[in-house]
C-alpha cells in the first residue's frame, strides 16, 4: 500500500515538473557540463566578415513601415487585412503574443472605437476590450443605446492601434506604432464608419499625432477624413472614477452627433 502511494506521489510530482517546463532530470552524481562542451572550431575573421556584412546590408535595405504599407494596401477586405497582419514578420510583439487581436462588433457600424493595445484578457481571448475595461465600455455604450452586438444604427465596431499585446502592458514603442499604423488606417477605410472614437493617449498619438487626453477629450477633430472624438480610456476611468463625469458628457455628445447625422 505504501509503495502504491509513493508511486502516485512520484507521478504527480513528475507531471507537475513537466507542466512547469522542466525538460531535464538531475542525476545522482554531479556532472561538469563545461568539460562536455566541445570547443567550437574557429572561423577565420576574413571569411566570416563578407557574409555578416551582406546580411546587415540586406536587413538595412528592408523598411518595415513600407512593407506594412504595401501589405495593407493590398488587402481588399477585412478578412484579407487580418491575414496580412498575421503574416507581417517585422513586429517583435508578435513573438510574445498569444493571439492577433483584430476586431469585435459589427463591421460597417456608424461608430468605430479605437483602443490602445490588447491586455492580458484580450490577448488570451483574441478580441479587444474583454477584460474589466471592456465590461465598463459595454456599460458606457449601453447607456446611450449602443453596443458591439447591436444591429444597424445601434452597433459599434472596435479595434486597437496595436493588434498584439506589449510585454507587461507597457506603452508601445515609436517603431511599433509606425509599423501598425498603416494597417489601422486601412482597417478604418475598409470598415467605413461615419465617425471614430479614439480612447486614450496612444490612440490619440497614432491618429492625431498628439498626447494629453485630459486636454483633448471631448473636443471633436478630424483624422483620416472622418470626425474623431477623443475620450478617456475605460481603464483610466477604473483608476480615476472621478473622471466618469467627463466621460458621460462625451458619451452624450457622441449620442447627439449620431442623432444629428441621422436626421
PDB file of C-alpha atoms in Angstrom:
ATOM      1  CA  UNK A   1       0.000   0.000   0.000  1.00  0.00           C
ATOM      2  CA  UNK A   2       2.822   2.407   0.914  1.00  0.00           C
ATOM      3  CA  UNK A   3       4.669   1.658  -2.296  1.00  0.00           C
ATOM      4  CA  UNK A   4       1.491   2.343  -4.298  1.00  0.00           C
ATOM      5  CA  UNK A   5       1.052   5.698  -2.599  1.00  0.00           C
ATOM      6  CA  UNK A   6       4.712   6.515  -3.280  1.00  0.00           C
ATOM      7  CA  UNK A   7       4.222   5.708  -6.954  1.00  0.00           C
ATOM      8  CA  UNK A   8       1.222   8.030  -7.271  1.00  0.00           C
ATOM      9  CA  UNK A   9       3.019  10.796  -5.395  1.00  0.00           C
ATOM     10  CA  UNK A  10       6.074  10.428  -7.615  1.00  0.00           C
ATOM     11  CA  UNK A  11       3.924  10.511 -10.759  1.00  0.00           C
ATOM     12  CA  UNK A  12       2.093  13.624  -9.582  1.00  0.00           C
ATOM     13  CA  UNK A  13       5.409  15.318  -8.817  1.00  0.00           C
ATOM     14  CA  UNK A  14       6.737  14.400 -12.267  1.00  0.00           C
ATOM     15  CA  UNK A  15       3.614  15.735 -14.011  1.00  0.00           C
ATOM     16  CA  UNK A  16       3.903  18.977 -12.061  1.00  0.00           C
ATOM     17  CA  UNK A  17       7.540  19.403 -13.108  1.00  0.00           C
ATOM     18  CA  UNK A  18       6.669  18.767 -16.773  1.00  0.00           C
ATOM     19  CA  UNK A  19       3.875  21.339 -16.566  1.00  0.00           C
ATOM     20  CA  UNK A  20       6.306  23.882 -15.116  1.00  0.00           C
ATOM     21  CA  UNK A  21       8.643  23.380 -18.068  1.00  0.00           C
ATOM     22  CA  UNK A  22      11.275  21.037 -16.639  1.00  0.00           C
ATOM     23  CA  UNK A  23      12.975  19.270 -19.543  1.00  0.00           C
ATOM     24  CA  UNK A  24      15.937  17.576 -17.888  1.00  0.00           C
ATOM     25  CA  UNK A  25      16.300  15.363 -14.819  1.00  0.00           C
ATOM     26  CA  UNK A  26      19.080  15.795 -12.255  1.00  0.00           C
ATOM     27  CA  UNK A  27      21.281  12.741 -11.837  1.00  0.00           C
ATOM     28  CA  UNK A  28      22.591  11.398  -8.541  1.00  0.00           C
ATOM     29  CA  UNK A  29      26.176  12.382  -9.341  1.00  0.00           C
ATOM     30  CA  UNK A  30      27.204  15.924 -10.364  1.00  0.00           C
ATOM     31  CA  UNK A  31      28.147  16.485 -13.990  1.00  0.00           C
ATOM     32  CA  UNK A  32      30.608  19.112 -15.139  1.00  0.00           C
ATOM     33  CA  UNK A  33      28.987  20.144 -18.383  1.00  0.00           C
ATOM     34  CA  UNK A  34      31.780  22.561 -19.232  1.00  0.00           C
ATOM     35  CA  UNK A  35      34.014  19.541 -19.799  1.00  0.00           C
ATOM     36  CA  UNK A  36      31.445  18.041 -22.171  1.00  0.00           C
ATOM     37  CA  UNK A  37      31.122  21.069 -24.422  1.00  0.00           C
ATOM     38  CA  UNK A  38      33.352  20.710 -27.432  1.00  0.00           C
ATOM     39  CA  UNK A  39      35.441  23.718 -28.319  1.00  0.00           C
ATOM     40  CA  UNK A  40      33.899  25.276 -31.420  1.00  0.00           C
ATOM     41  CA  UNK A  41      36.056  25.473 -34.465  1.00  0.00           C
ATOM     42  CA  UNK A  42      37.487  28.897 -35.053  1.00  0.00           C
ATOM     43  CA  UNK A  43      36.229  30.629 -38.167  1.00  0.00           C
ATOM     44  CA  UNK A  44      38.690  32.939 -39.885  1.00  0.00           C
ATOM     45  CA  UNK A  45      37.575  36.542 -39.424  1.00  0.00           C
ATOM     46  CA  UNK A  46      38.246  37.348 -43.033  1.00  0.00           C
ATOM     47  CA  UNK A  47      35.935  34.554 -44.195  1.00  0.00           C
ATOM     48  CA  UNK A  48      33.120  35.475 -41.818  1.00  0.00           C
ATOM     49  CA  UNK A  49      33.040  39.214 -42.496  1.00  0.00           C
ATOM     50  CA  UNK A  50      31.634  39.184 -46.073  1.00  0.00           C
ATOM     51  CA  UNK A  51      28.644  37.039 -45.001  1.00  0.00           C
ATOM     52  CA  UNK A  52      27.959  39.251 -41.977  1.00  0.00           C
ATOM     53  CA  UNK A  53      28.222  42.457 -43.993  1.00  0.00           C
ATOM     54  CA  UNK A  54      25.878  41.102 -46.646  1.00  0.00           C
ATOM     55  CA  UNK A  55      23.295  40.123 -44.020  1.00  0.00           C
ATOM     56  CA  UNK A  56      23.457  43.539 -42.353  1.00  0.00           C
ATOM     57  CA  UNK A  57      23.096  45.264 -45.711  1.00  0.00           C
ATOM     58  CA  UNK A  58      20.063  43.133 -46.528  1.00  0.00           C
ATOM     59  CA  UNK A  59      18.402  43.941 -43.195  1.00  0.00           C
ATOM     60  CA  UNK A  60      19.134  47.647 -43.574  1.00  0.00           C
ATOM     61  CA  UNK A  61      17.515  47.609 -47.006  1.00  0.00           C
ATOM     62  CA  UNK A  62      14.159  46.454 -45.539  1.00  0.00           C
ATOM     63  CA  UNK A  63      11.829  49.236 -44.468  1.00  0.00           C
ATOM     64  CA  UNK A  64       9.260  47.646 -42.099  1.00  0.00           C
ATOM     65  CA  UNK A  65       6.870  50.571 -42.493  1.00  0.00           C
ATOM     66  CA  UNK A  66       6.999  50.356 -46.288  1.00  0.00           C
ATOM     67  CA  UNK A  67       6.349  46.611 -46.065  1.00  0.00           C
ATOM     68  CA  UNK A  68       3.351  47.280 -43.804  1.00  0.00           C
ATOM     69  CA  UNK A  69       2.004  49.936 -46.165  1.00  0.00           C
ATOM     70  CA  UNK A  70       2.240  47.598 -49.146  1.00  0.00           C
ATOM     71  CA  UNK A  71       0.600  44.732 -47.251  1.00  0.00           C
ATOM     72  CA  UNK A  72      -2.221  46.965 -46.003  1.00  0.00           C
ATOM     73  CA  UNK A  73      -2.774  48.481 -49.433  1.00  0.00           C
ATOM     74  CA  UNK A  74      -3.084  45.024 -50.960  1.00  0.00           C
ATOM     75  CA  UNK A  75      -5.874  43.945 -48.592  1.00  0.00           C
ATOM     76  CA  UNK A  76      -9.207  44.171 -50.405  1.00  0.00           C
ATOM     77  CA  UNK A  77     -11.431  43.377 -47.439  1.00  0.00           C
ATOM     78  CA  UNK A  78     -11.272  42.931 -43.681  1.00  0.00           C
ATOM     79  CA  UNK A  79     -10.532  39.214 -43.853  1.00  0.00           C
ATOM     80  CA  UNK A  80      -7.611  39.854 -46.198  1.00  0.00           C
ATOM     81  CA  UNK A  81      -6.357  42.612 -43.897  1.00  0.00           C
ATOM     82  CA  UNK A  82      -6.413  40.276 -40.906  1.00  0.00           C
ATOM     83  CA  UNK A  83      -4.440  37.703 -42.900  1.00  0.00           C
ATOM     84  CA  UNK A  84      -1.931  40.355 -43.969  1.00  0.00           C
ATOM     85  CA  UNK A  85      -1.396  41.434 -40.367  1.00  0.00           C
ATOM     86  CA  UNK A  86      -0.949  37.843 -39.225  1.00  0.00           C
ATOM     87  CA  UNK A  87       1.673  37.305 -41.934  1.00  0.00           C
ATOM     88  CA  UNK A  88       3.570  40.522 -41.230  1.00  0.00           C
ATOM     89  CA  UNK A  89       7.012  39.430 -39.966  1.00  0.00           C
ATOM     90  CA  UNK A  90       8.684  42.618 -38.738  1.00  0.00           C
ATOM     91  CA  UNK A  91       6.979  43.449 -35.422  1.00  0.00           C
ATOM     92  CA  UNK A  92       8.650  41.830 -32.417  1.00  0.00           C
ATOM     93  CA  UNK A  93       5.409  41.993 -30.415  1.00  0.00           C
ATOM     94  CA  UNK A  94       4.112  39.014 -32.380  1.00  0.00           C
ATOM     95  CA  UNK A  95       6.640  36.708 -30.740  1.00  0.00           C
ATOM     96  CA  UNK A  96       5.308  37.257 -27.223  1.00  0.00           C
ATOM     97  CA  UNK A  97       1.596  37.477 -28.016  1.00  0.00           C
ATOM     98  CA  UNK A  98      -0.821  34.576 -27.914  1.00  0.00           C
ATOM     99  CA  UNK A  99      -3.273  35.988 -30.423  1.00  0.00           C
ATOM    100  CA  UNK A 100      -3.661  38.709 -33.002  1.00  0.00           C
ATOM    101  CA  UNK A 101      -6.464  40.885 -31.624  1.00  0.00           C
ATOM    102  CA  UNK A 102      -8.207  42.150 -34.741  1.00  0.00           C
ATOM    103  CA  UNK A 103     -11.723  43.390 -34.011  1.00  0.00           C
ATOM    104  CA  UNK A 104     -15.091  42.922 -32.366  1.00  0.00           C
ATOM    105  CA  UNK A 105     -18.549  44.270 -33.047  1.00  0.00           C
ATOM    106  CA  UNK A 106     -20.285  44.836 -36.362  1.00  0.00           C
ATOM    107  CA  UNK A 107     -18.272  45.796 -39.446  1.00  0.00           C
ATOM    108  CA  UNK A 108     -19.945  48.718 -41.192  1.00  0.00           C
ATOM    109  CA  UNK A 109     -21.242  50.235 -37.935  1.00  0.00           C
ATOM    110  CA  UNK A 110     -21.504  54.010 -37.809  1.00  0.00           C
ATOM    111  CA  UNK A 111     -19.172  54.224 -34.801  1.00  0.00           C
ATOM    112  CA  UNK A 112     -15.683  52.737 -34.800  1.00  0.00           C
ATOM    113  CA  UNK A 113     -13.923  52.679 -31.414  1.00  0.00           C
ATOM    114  CA  UNK A 114     -10.132  52.544 -31.399  1.00  0.00           C
ATOM    115  CA  UNK A 115      -8.398  51.455 -28.218  1.00  0.00           C
ATOM    116  CA  UNK A 116      -4.703  51.312 -27.461  1.00  0.00           C
ATOM    117  CA  UNK A 117      -3.415  47.735 -27.267  1.00  0.00           C
ATOM    118  CA  UNK A 118      -4.594  44.342 -26.006  1.00  0.00           C
ATOM    119  CA  UNK A 119      -4.240  43.486 -22.341  1.00  0.00           C
ATOM    120  CA  UNK A 120      -3.880  40.041 -20.790  1.00  0.00           C
ATOM    121  CA  UNK A 121      -7.520  39.015 -21.248  1.00  0.00           C
ATOM    122  CA  UNK A 122      -7.702  40.421 -24.767  1.00  0.00           C
ATOM    123  CA  UNK A 123      -4.536  38.552 -25.723  1.00  0.00           C
ATOM    124  CA  UNK A 124      -5.975  35.336 -24.290  1.00  0.00           C
ATOM    125  CA  UNK A 125      -9.389  35.622 -25.961  1.00  0.00           C
ATOM    126  CA  UNK A 126      -8.305  37.306 -29.191  1.00  0.00           C
ATOM    127  CA  UNK A 127     -10.831  40.168 -29.016  1.00  0.00           C
ATOM    128  CA  UNK A 128     -10.487  43.809 -27.926  1.00  0.00           C
ATOM    129  CA  UNK A 129     -11.986  45.137 -24.690  1.00  0.00           C
ATOM    130  CA  UNK A 130     -12.996  41.909 -22.955  1.00  0.00           C
ATOM    131  CA  UNK A 131     -11.444  42.496 -19.520  1.00  0.00           C
ATOM    132  CA  UNK A 132     -12.653  44.841 -16.765  1.00  0.00           C
ATOM    133  CA  UNK A 133     -12.177  47.857 -19.019  1.00  0.00           C
ATOM    134  CA  UNK A 134     -14.190  46.133 -21.722  1.00  0.00           C
ATOM    135  CA  UNK A 135     -17.082  45.462 -19.390  1.00  0.00           C
ATOM    136  CA  UNK A 136     -17.100  49.111 -18.378  1.00  0.00           C
ATOM    137  CA  UNK A 137     -17.052  50.124 -22.049  1.00  0.00           C
ATOM    138  CA  UNK A 138     -20.085  47.933 -22.706  1.00  0.00           C
ATOM    139  CA  UNK A 139     -21.968  49.651 -19.868  1.00  0.00           C
ATOM    140  CA  UNK A 140     -20.963  53.070 -21.171  1.00  0.00           C
ATOM    141  CA  UNK A 141     -22.198  52.244 -24.662  1.00  0.00           C
ATOM    142  CA  UNK A 142     -25.435  50.714 -23.385  1.00  0.00           C
ATOM    143  CA  UNK A 143     -26.176  53.964 -21.555  1.00  0.00           C
ATOM    144  CA  UNK A 144     -26.567  55.680 -24.949  1.00  0.00           C
ATOM    145  CA  UNK A 145     -28.205  52.673 -26.646  1.00  0.00           C
ATOM    146  CA  UNK A 146     -25.111  51.401 -28.446  1.00  0.00           C
ATOM    147  CA  UNK A 147     -23.386  48.023 -28.274  1.00  0.00           C
ATOM    148  CA  UNK A 148     -20.985  45.740 -30.050  1.00  0.00           C
ATOM    149  CA  UNK A 149     -23.721  43.143 -30.613  1.00  0.00           C
ATOM    150  CA  UNK A 150     -26.483  45.537 -31.691  1.00  0.00           C
ATOM    151  CA  UNK A 151     -27.919  45.840 -35.195  1.00  0.00           C
ATOM    152  CA  UNK A 152     -27.971  48.660 -37.722  1.00  0.00           C
ATOM    153  CA  UNK A 153     -27.572  52.176 -36.301  1.00  0.00           C
ATOM    154  CA  UNK A 154     -27.013  50.991 -32.711  1.00  0.00           C
ATOM    155  CA  UNK A 155     -23.927  48.887 -33.472  1.00  0.00           C
ATOM    156  CA  UNK A 156     -20.279  49.729 -32.863  1.00  0.00           C
ATOM    157  CA  UNK A 157     -17.090  48.284 -34.329  1.00  0.00           C
ATOM    158  CA  UNK A 158     -13.993  48.011 -32.136  1.00  0.00           C
ATOM    159  CA  UNK A 159     -10.275  47.618 -32.765  1.00  0.00           C
ATOM    160  CA  UNK A 160      -6.929  48.734 -31.319  1.00  0.00           C
ATOM    161  CA  UNK A 161      -3.914  50.665 -32.537  1.00  0.00           C
ATOM    162  CA  UNK A 162      -1.767  47.588 -31.843  1.00  0.00           C
ATOM    163  CA  UNK A 163      -3.087  44.096 -32.571  1.00  0.00           C
ATOM    164  CA  UNK A 164      -0.509  42.409 -30.313  1.00  0.00           C
ATOM    165  CA  UNK A 165      -0.075  42.776 -26.570  1.00  0.00           C
ATOM    166  CA  UNK A 166       3.097  44.609 -25.477  1.00  0.00           C
ATOM    167  CA  UNK A 167       5.027  42.832 -22.704  1.00  0.00           C
ATOM    168  CA  UNK A 168       3.752  43.736 -19.218  1.00  0.00           C
ATOM    169  CA  UNK A 169       1.235  46.075 -20.899  1.00  0.00           C
ATOM    170  CA  UNK A 170       3.952  48.678 -21.491  1.00  0.00           C
ATOM    171  CA  UNK A 171       3.392  51.587 -23.850  1.00  0.00           C
ATOM    172  CA  UNK A 172       4.189  50.737 -27.468  1.00  0.00           C
ATOM    173  CA  UNK A 173       7.480  51.952 -28.873  1.00  0.00           C
ATOM    174  CA  UNK A 174       7.509  54.514 -31.713  1.00  0.00           C
ATOM    175  CA  UNK A 175       8.707  51.947 -34.262  1.00  0.00           C
ATOM    176  CA  UNK A 176       5.949  49.513 -33.232  1.00  0.00           C
ATOM    177  CA  UNK A 177       3.300  52.183 -33.722  1.00  0.00           C
ATOM    178  CA  UNK A 178       4.810  53.206 -37.074  1.00  0.00           C
ATOM    179  CA  UNK A 179       4.607  49.594 -38.286  1.00  0.00           C
ATOM    180  CA  UNK A 180       0.994  49.059 -37.240  1.00  0.00           C
ATOM    181  CA  UNK A 181      -0.392  52.458 -38.281  1.00  0.00           C
ATOM    182  CA  UNK A 182      -0.743  51.539 -41.998  1.00  0.00           C
ATOM    183  CA  UNK A 183      -2.841  48.542 -41.003  1.00  0.00           C
ATOM    184  CA  UNK A 184      -5.011  50.706 -38.726  1.00  0.00           C
ATOM    185  CA  UNK A 185      -5.647  53.267 -41.461  1.00  0.00           C
ATOM    186  CA  UNK A 186      -6.576  50.535 -43.922  1.00  0.00           C
ATOM    187  CA  UNK A 187      -8.797  48.978 -41.257  1.00  0.00           C
ATOM    188  CA  UNK A 188     -10.702  52.252 -40.943  1.00  0.00           C
ATOM    189  CA  UNK A 189     -11.027  52.593 -44.717  1.00  0.00           C
ATOM    190  CA  UNK A 190     -12.425  49.080 -45.075  1.00  0.00           C
ATOM    191  CA  UNK A 191     -14.790  49.322 -42.075  1.00  0.00           C
ATOM    192  CA  UNK A 192     -16.176  52.656 -43.368  1.00  0.00           C
ATOM    193  CA  UNK A 193     -17.537  54.133 -40.115  1.00  0.00           C
ATOM    194  CA  UNK A 194     -19.225  57.524 -40.019  1.00  0.00           C
ATOM    195  CA  UNK A 195     -17.043  58.636 -37.116  1.00  0.00           C
ATOM    196  CA  UNK A 196     -14.263  57.489 -34.825  1.00  0.00           C
ATOM    197  CA  UNK A 197     -13.934  57.397 -31.048  1.00  0.00           C
ATOM    198  CA  UNK A 198     -10.271  57.215 -30.004  1.00  0.00           C
ATOM    199  CA  UNK A 199      -9.743  56.139 -26.414  1.00  0.00           C
ATOM    200  CA  UNK A 200      -6.579  57.035 -24.546  1.00  0.00           C
ATOM    201  CA  UNK A 201      -3.262  58.716 -25.249  1.00  0.00           C
ATOM    202  CA  UNK A 202      -1.849  56.005 -27.501  1.00  0.00           C
ATOM    203  CA  UNK A 203      -4.849  56.173 -29.829  1.00  0.00           C
ATOM    204  CA  UNK A 204      -4.660  59.961 -29.957  1.00  0.00           C
ATOM    205  CA  UNK A 205      -0.958  59.849 -30.697  1.00  0.00           C
ATOM    206  CA  UNK A 206      -1.467  57.331 -33.510  1.00  0.00           C
ATOM    207  CA  UNK A 207      -4.273  59.114 -35.345  1.00  0.00           C
ATOM    208  CA  UNK A 208      -3.973  62.732 -34.232  1.00  0.00           C
ATOM    209  CA  UNK A 209      -0.241  62.983 -33.588  1.00  0.00           C
ATOM    210  CA  UNK A 210      -0.987  64.384 -30.109  1.00  0.00           C
ATOM    211  CA  UNK A 211      -0.963  63.273 -26.486  1.00  0.00           C
ATOM    212  CA  UNK A 212      -2.641  64.720 -23.414  1.00  0.00           C
ATOM    213  CA  UNK A 213      -6.028  63.047 -23.218  1.00  0.00           C
ATOM    214  CA  UNK A 214      -7.266  65.278 -20.374  1.00  0.00           C
ATOM    215  CA  UNK A 215      -6.868  68.240 -22.722  1.00  0.00           C
ATOM    216  CA  UNK A 216      -8.009  66.506 -25.930  1.00  0.00           C
ATOM    217  CA  UNK A 217     -11.070  64.629 -24.647  1.00  0.00           C
ATOM    218  CA  UNK A 218     -14.451  65.924 -25.659  1.00  0.00           C
ATOM    219  CA  UNK A 219     -13.052  68.078 -28.481  1.00  0.00           C
ATOM    220  CA  UNK A 220     -14.209  66.941 -31.907  1.00  0.00           C
ATOM    221  CA  UNK A 221     -11.488  66.933 -34.533  1.00  0.00           C
ATOM    222  CA  UNK A 222     -10.781  65.105 -37.784  1.00  0.00           C
ATOM    223  CA  UNK A 223      -8.431  62.363 -38.968  1.00  0.00           C
ATOM    224  CA  UNK A 224      -8.306  60.040 -41.994  1.00  0.00           C
ATOM    225  CA  UNK A 225     -11.220  62.014 -43.445  1.00  0.00           C
ATOM    226  CA  UNK A 226     -13.623  61.348 -40.557  1.00  0.00           C
ATOM    227  CA  UNK A 227     -14.846  63.138 -37.413  1.00  0.00           C
ATOM    228  CA  UNK A 228     -12.936  61.995 -34.348  1.00  0.00           C
ATOM    229  CA  UNK A 229     -13.921  62.223 -30.674  1.00  0.00           C
ATOM    230  CA  UNK A 230     -11.111  61.605 -28.156  1.00  0.00           C
ATOM    231  CA  UNK A 231     -12.279  60.049 -24.887  1.00  0.00           C
ATOM    232  CA  UNK A 232     -10.792  58.669 -21.692  1.00  0.00           C
ATOM    233  CA  UNK A 233      -9.878  55.005 -21.929  1.00  0.00           C
ATOM    234  CA  UNK A 234     -12.124  52.837 -19.702  1.00  0.00           C
ATOM    235  CA  UNK A 235      -9.019  51.546 -17.912  1.00  0.00           C
ATOM    236  CA  UNK A 236      -8.256  55.150 -16.906  1.00  0.00           C
ATOM    237  CA  UNK A 237     -11.801  55.524 -15.588  1.00  0.00           C
ATOM    238  CA  UNK A 238     -11.364  52.427 -13.443  1.00  0.00           C
ATOM    239  CA  UNK A 239      -8.313  54.037 -11.847  1.00  0.00           C
ATOM    240  CA  UNK A 240      -9.891  57.509 -11.667  1.00  0.00           C
ATOM    241  CA  UNK A 241     -13.654  57.195 -11.027  1.00  0.00           C
ATOM    242  CA  UNK A 242     -13.982  60.987 -10.674  1.00  0.00           C
ATOM    243  CA  UNK A 243     -13.349  61.290 -14.433  1.00  0.00           C
ATOM    244  CA  UNK A 244     -16.557  59.399 -15.226  1.00  0.00           C
ATOM    245  CA  UNK A 245     -18.453  62.700 -15.209  1.00  0.00           C
ATOM    246  CA  UNK A 246     -16.417  63.944 -18.173  1.00  0.00           C
ATOM    247  CA  UNK A 247     -16.783  60.569 -19.879  1.00  0.00           C
ATOM    248  CA  UNK A 248     -20.572  60.753 -19.505  1.00  0.00           C
ATOM    249  CA  UNK A 249     -20.575  64.224 -21.072  1.00  0.00           C
ATOM    250  CA  UNK A 250     -18.568  62.851 -24.010  1.00  0.00           C
ATOM    251  CA  UNK A 251     -20.998  59.971 -24.433  1.00  0.00           C
ATOM    252  CA  UNK A 252     -23.935  62.372 -24.569  1.00  0.00           C
ATOM    253  CA  UNK A 253     -22.053  64.448 -27.138  1.00  0.00           C
ATOM    254  CA  UNK A 254     -21.485  61.314 -29.211  1.00  0.00           C
ATOM    255  CA  UNK A 255     -25.157  60.410 -28.987  1.00  0.00           C
ATOM    256  CA  UNK A 256     -26.193  63.897 -30.082  1.00  0.00           C
ATOM    257  CA  UNK A 257     -23.784  63.772 -33.021  1.00  0.00           C
ATOM    258  CA  UNK A 258     -25.206  60.454 -34.194  1.00  0.00           C
ATOM    259  CA  UNK A 259     -28.778  61.694 -33.960  1.00  0.00           C
ATOM    260  CA  UNK A 260     -27.867  64.871 -35.829  1.00  0.00           C
ATOM    261  CA  UNK A 261     -26.193  62.987 -38.678  1.00  0.00           C
ATOM    262  CA  UNK A 262     -29.143  60.583 -38.886  1.00  0.00           C
ATOM    263  CA  UNK A 263     -31.606  63.439 -39.119  1.00  0.00           C
TER     264      UNK A 263
END
